[in-house]
């Protein structure tokens, strides 16, 4: 039974995000919604321990994007980055396969230090995002570890080994999430709000960024139960991923890269798919899959595009923006 909500178009927005692609829309939503109207929940399946540090790549992508610190040219990490620490680590004979910039390193040191002192990932994420001047709520999907594992012909490996160490080259045979994770307080609270107006699935990688969130205990059931629109923005433009391994994953795991495959992947968990104009031809098929479809420009080149797409997504489900 999907619960009924009282929403007058002014309700709360729950956004589910991965890293770089999701962060762009999350930043757009933050640009057009007052802080009390938005909760951004971020994938932590990619998190890992490296050099004694707790690294949360997707949380950091979202935090850097909301703080306006992200490197838009490189597409990840912090702008004006330097790499002295990484160079020194290499000279010391320590692992330097994972790119850690000096500024970025400060984030990992602060997070690891606070967590070692007993703070939860939720608390430390709130602390560090506030430190960077972010007013909106950014929170992990869970305070428990849930680790994305990738199966290739060489067997199972940790996500970052495949993603960064192997540059996504080995074909993926399977994906699993190890561990048992419960919802973070922010996620549980957002899903239970009486004024929840919409769940937005950001244009993140469905397999690597959204599925881990859906694997958190209770999330699938809660999304099945919410009586509000659940709208996803497709990460495909012209049938291709803007960046990253999604195209190859869809070919390996879904047999083809198009929005019909994205819709099938999300199954009954979404009601509405926002697709790019270049993929307009597939809209009819998506309707036949039972989805509402909004066609618009979904490429986000900068902050104006992010805010425009955020307004379009909210407008598609009759939720008002504040700005
Ligand atoms: P990651 O965790 O850093 O890989 O980031 P996400 O999973 O959040 O995002 C990766 C996906 O974002 C890729 O599949 C891209 O196709 C998609 N993406 C990146 N930029 C854009 C954009 O401007 N528009 C859309 N529609 N998708 C984008």
Short mmCIF file of N, CA, C and O and ligand atoms in Angstrom, two decimals, residues 16-25 42-43 46 57-59 61-62 75-76 159 163 202-210 233-237 240-247 250 262 274-276 279 297-302 305-306 309, ligand 1:
data_model
loop_
_atom_site.label_atom_id
_atom_site.label_comp_id
_atom_site.label_asym_id
_atom_site.label_seq_id
_atom_site.Cartn_x
_atom_site.Cartn_y
_atom_site.Cartn_z
N UNK A 16 18.53 11.15 -4.50
CA UNK A 16 19.48 10.04 -4.35
C UNK A 16 20.58 10.24 -5.37
O UNK A 16 20.31 10.38 -6.56
N UNK A 17 21.81 10.26 -4.89
CA UNK A 17 22.91 10.66 -5.78
C UNK A 17 24.12 9.75 -5.65
O UNK A 17 24.45 9.26 -4.58
N UNK A 18 24.81 9.60 -6.79
CA UNK A 18 26.15 9.03 -6.78
C UNK A 18 27.15 10.17 -6.75
O UNK A 18 26.92 11.18 -6.08
N UNK A 19 28.21 10.01 -7.53
CA UNK A 19 29.27 11.03 -7.50
C UNK A 19 29.07 12.12 -8.53
O UNK A 19 28.10 12.88 -8.44
N UNK A 20 29.92 12.15 -9.53
CA UNK A 20 30.02 13.32 -10.39
C UNK A 20 28.72 13.66 -11.12
O UNK A 20 28.29 14.82 -11.11
N UNK A 21 28.08 12.67 -11.77
CA UNK A 21 26.83 12.96 -12.50
C UNK A 21 25.72 13.38 -11.56
O UNK A 21 25.01 14.37 -11.78
N UNK A 22 25.57 12.62 -10.48
CA UNK A 22 24.54 12.94 -9.51
C UNK A 22 24.78 14.27 -8.84
O UNK A 22 23.84 15.05 -8.59
N UNK A 23 26.05 14.56 -8.57
CA UNK A 23 26.40 15.81 -7.87
C UNK A 23 25.97 17.04 -8.66
O UNK A 23 25.57 18.05 -8.08
N UNK A 24 26.01 16.92 -9.99
CA UNK A 24 25.61 18.08 -10.81
C UNK A 24 24.14 18.42 -10.57
O UNK A 24 23.79 19.59 -10.38
N UNK A 25 23.28 17.40 -10.59
CA UNK A 25 21.86 17.70 -10.36
C UNK A 25 21.60 18.04 -8.89
O UNK A 25 20.78 18.92 -8.60
N UNK A 42 23.61 10.18 -0.43
CA UNK A 42 24.70 9.85 -1.34
C UNK A 42 25.16 8.39 -1.16
O UNK A 42 25.26 7.89 -0.02
N UNK A 43 25.47 7.78 -2.28
CA UNK A 43 26.01 6.42 -2.31
C UNK A 43 27.34 6.34 -1.54
O UNK A 43 28.21 7.20 -1.70
N UNK A 46 31.11 2.94 -2.84
CA UNK A 46 32.48 3.09 -3.37
C UNK A 46 33.50 3.42 -2.29
O UNK A 46 34.67 3.57 -2.57
N UNK A 57 34.32 8.75 -2.07
CA UNK A 57 34.41 9.54 -3.31
C UNK A 57 33.10 10.24 -3.70
O UNK A 57 33.14 11.39 -4.15
N UNK A 58 31.97 9.56 -3.51
CA UNK A 58 30.72 10.17 -3.97
C UNK A 58 30.28 11.30 -3.04
O UNK A 58 29.82 12.36 -3.50
N UNK A 59 30.42 11.09 -1.74
CA UNK A 59 30.10 12.18 -0.80
C UNK A 59 30.96 13.39 -1.14
O UNK A 59 30.48 14.53 -1.20
N UNK A 61 32.34 14.22 -3.99
CA UNK A 61 31.91 14.86 -5.24
C UNK A 61 30.72 15.77 -5.00
O UNK A 61 30.66 16.88 -5.53
N UNK A 62 29.78 15.29 -4.19
CA UNK A 62 28.58 16.09 -3.92
C UNK A 62 28.95 17.33 -3.08
O UNK A 62 28.53 18.45 -3.39
N UNK A 75 36.72 17.14 -14.14
CA UNK A 75 35.49 16.36 -13.98
C UNK A 75 35.38 15.67 -12.64
O UNK A 75 34.38 15.06 -12.33
N UNK A 76 36.40 15.72 -11.82
CA UNK A 76 36.32 15.16 -10.46
C UNK A 76 37.33 15.89 -9.58
O UNK A 76 38.22 16.57 -10.07
N UNK A 159 35.62 -2.48 -5.59
CA UNK A 159 35.23 -1.50 -6.61
C UNK A 159 36.38 -0.61 -7.06
O UNK A 159 36.63 -0.44 -8.25
N UNK A 163 37.76 0.19 -10.70
CA UNK A 163 37.42 1.50 -11.26
C UNK A 163 38.67 2.33 -11.52
O UNK A 163 38.85 2.88 -12.60
N UNK A 202 19.02 10.98 -9.17
CA UNK A 202 19.90 11.83 -10.00
C UNK A 202 20.48 11.03 -11.16
O UNK A 202 20.44 9.79 -11.15
N UNK A 203 21.03 11.71 -12.17
CA UNK A 203 21.57 10.98 -13.34
C UNK A 203 22.89 10.30 -13.01
O UNK A 203 23.95 10.65 -13.56
N UNK A 204 22.81 9.36 -12.11
CA UNK A 204 23.98 8.62 -11.67
C UNK A 204 23.96 7.25 -12.31
O UNK A 204 22.96 6.84 -12.88
N UNK A 205 25.07 6.56 -12.17
CA UNK A 205 25.18 5.22 -12.72
C UNK A 205 24.22 4.29 -11.96
O UNK A 205 24.39 4.09 -10.75
N UNK A 206 23.21 3.72 -12.64
CA UNK A 206 22.23 2.90 -11.92
C UNK A 206 22.86 1.70 -11.21
O UNK A 206 22.45 1.34 -10.11
N UNK A 207 23.86 1.08 -11.85
CA UNK A 207 24.47 -0.12 -11.27
C UNK A 207 25.40 0.21 -10.11
O UNK A 207 25.41 -0.48 -9.09
N UNK A 208 26.21 1.24 -10.29
CA UNK A 208 27.31 1.48 -9.34
C UNK A 208 26.99 2.54 -8.30
O UNK A 208 27.62 2.59 -7.25
N UNK A 209 26.04 3.42 -8.61
CA UNK A 209 25.76 4.52 -7.67
C UNK A 209 24.37 4.44 -7.04
O UNK A 209 24.20 4.79 -5.87
N UNK A 210 23.38 3.99 -7.80
CA UNK A 210 22.02 3.97 -7.25
C UNK A 210 21.71 2.61 -6.63
O UNK A 210 21.12 2.53 -5.55
N UNK A 233 16.42 10.89 -13.49
CA UNK A 233 16.99 11.56 -14.66
C UNK A 233 17.97 10.60 -15.28
O UNK A 233 18.87 10.08 -14.60
N UNK A 234 17.81 10.34 -16.56
CA UNK A 234 18.68 9.36 -17.21
C UNK A 234 20.11 9.88 -17.32
O UNK A 234 20.34 11.03 -17.70
N UNK A 235 21.07 9.01 -17.05
CA UNK A 235 22.48 9.38 -17.24
C UNK A 235 22.95 9.20 -18.69
O UNK A 235 24.13 9.42 -18.98
N UNK A 236 22.02 8.80 -19.57
CA UNK A 236 22.40 8.62 -20.98
C UNK A 236 22.04 9.86 -21.78
O UNK A 236 20.98 10.47 -21.57
N UNK A 237 22.91 10.22 -22.68
CA UNK A 237 22.62 11.31 -23.64
C UNK A 237 23.00 10.79 -25.01
O UNK A 237 24.16 10.40 -25.24
N UNK A 240 24.42 7.32 -24.93
CA UNK A 240 25.77 7.09 -24.38
C UNK A 240 25.89 7.73 -23.01
O UNK A 240 25.27 8.76 -22.74
N UNK A 241 26.75 7.16 -22.18
CA UNK A 241 27.06 7.81 -20.91
C UNK A 241 27.89 9.05 -21.20
O UNK A 241 28.71 9.06 -22.13
N UNK A 242 27.65 10.11 -20.44
CA UNK A 242 28.44 11.33 -20.62
C UNK A 242 29.90 11.04 -20.28
O UNK A 242 30.82 11.56 -20.91
N UNK A 243 30.08 10.19 -19.31
CA UNK A 243 31.42 9.87 -18.83
C UNK A 243 31.31 8.57 -18.04
O UNK A 243 30.23 8.26 -17.52
N UNK A 244 32.40 7.82 -17.95
CA UNK A 244 32.40 6.66 -17.07
C UNK A 244 31.95 5.38 -17.74
O UNK A 244 31.68 5.34 -18.94
N UNK A 245 31.86 4.32 -16.94
CA UNK A 245 31.72 2.97 -17.49
C UNK A 245 30.28 2.52 -17.77
O UNK A 245 30.07 1.36 -18.10
N UNK A 246 29.29 3.41 -17.66
CA UNK A 246 27.91 2.95 -17.77
C UNK A 246 27.61 2.27 -19.11
O UNK A 246 26.92 1.25 -19.15
N UNK A 247 28.12 2.84 -20.21
CA UNK A 247 27.84 2.26 -21.53
C UNK A 247 28.29 0.80 -21.58
O UNK A 247 27.53 -0.08 -22.00
N UNK A 250 26.07 -1.40 -19.34
CA UNK A 250 24.77 -1.71 -19.95
C UNK A 250 24.95 -2.77 -21.03
O UNK A 250 24.12 -3.69 -21.16
N UNK A 262 17.54 1.36 -18.92
CA UNK A 262 17.57 2.08 -17.63
C UNK A 262 16.22 1.88 -16.92
O UNK A 262 16.16 1.58 -15.73
N UNK A 274 13.19 11.31 -16.86
CA UNK A 274 13.55 12.52 -17.60
C UNK A 274 14.69 12.13 -18.55
O UNK A 274 15.73 11.65 -18.10
N UNK A 275 14.45 12.32 -19.84
CA UNK A 275 15.45 11.91 -20.83
C UNK A 275 15.88 13.10 -21.67
O UNK A 275 15.19 14.12 -21.73
N UNK A 276 17.01 12.93 -22.32
CA UNK A 276 17.53 14.01 -23.16
C UNK A 276 16.81 14.06 -24.51
O UNK A 276 16.35 13.03 -25.01
N UNK A 279 17.42 11.59 -27.18
CA UNK A 279 16.87 10.23 -27.03
C UNK A 279 15.35 10.20 -27.15
O UNK A 279 14.70 9.23 -26.77
N UNK A 297 16.71 19.13 -22.24
CA UNK A 297 18.18 19.05 -22.37
C UNK A 297 18.74 18.63 -21.03
O UNK A 297 18.56 19.32 -20.03
N UNK A 298 19.42 17.51 -20.98
CA UNK A 298 19.88 17.03 -19.66
C UNK A 298 21.39 17.15 -19.49
O UNK A 298 21.91 16.75 -18.44
N UNK A 299 22.09 17.67 -20.49
CA UNK A 299 23.53 17.84 -20.31
C UNK A 299 23.79 19.07 -19.43
O UNK A 299 23.30 20.16 -19.73
N UNK A 300 24.52 18.88 -18.35
CA UNK A 300 24.80 19.98 -17.42
C UNK A 300 26.25 20.41 -17.57
O UNK A 300 27.16 19.77 -17.06
N UNK A 301 26.42 21.52 -18.31
CA UNK A 301 27.78 22.01 -18.57
C UNK A 301 28.28 22.94 -17.47
O UNK A 301 29.46 23.17 -17.33
N UNK A 302 27.35 23.50 -16.72
CA UNK A 302 27.74 24.45 -15.67
C UNK A 302 26.56 24.68 -14.75
O UNK A 302 25.52 24.02 -14.86
N UNK A 305 23.00 25.28 -16.23
CA UNK A 305 22.35 24.05 -16.71
C UNK A 305 21.84 23.22 -15.53
O UNK A 305 20.78 22.60 -15.60
N UNK A 306 22.62 23.18 -14.46
CA UNK A 306 22.23 22.38 -13.30
C UNK A 306 20.91 22.90 -12.72
O UNK A 306 19.99 22.13 -12.43
N UNK A 309 17.95 22.25 -15.20
CA UNK A 309 17.47 20.86 -15.18
C UNK A 309 16.74 20.57 -13.86
O UNK A 309 15.71 19.88 -13.86
P1 LIG B 1 30.34 8.63 -10.20
O1 LIG B 1 29.89 7.95 -8.93
O2 LIG B 1 31.36 9.71 -9.95
O3 LIG B 1 30.64 7.72 -11.33
O4 LIG B 1 29.08 9.48 -10.64
P2 LIG B 1 27.56 9.14 -10.87
O5 LIG B 1 27.26 7.69 -10.81
O6 LIG B 1 26.75 10.05 -10.02
O7 LIG B 1 27.41 9.65 -12.34
C1 LIG B 1 27.90 8.97 -13.46
C2 LIG B 1 26.93 9.13 -14.57
O8 LIG B 1 26.62 10.53 -14.70
C3 LIG B 1 27.44 8.72 -15.92
O9 LIG B 1 26.76 7.56 -16.29
C4 LIG B 1 27.14 9.90 -16.83
O10 LIG B 1 26.52 9.51 -18.03
C5 LIG B 1 26.22 10.75 -16.01
N1 LIG B 1 26.35 12.18 -16.25
C6 LIG B 1 27.45 12.94 -16.04
N2 LIG B 1 27.20 14.22 -16.39
C7 LIG B 1 25.91 14.27 -16.82
C8 LIG B 1 25.07 15.32 -17.32
O11 LIG B 1 25.47 16.47 -17.43
N3 LIG B 1 23.80 14.97 -17.67
C9 LIG B 1 23.34 13.68 -17.57
N4 LIG B 1 22.08 13.43 -17.96
N5 LIG B 1 24.11 12.67 -17.11
C10 LIG B 1 25.37 12.97 -16.74
#
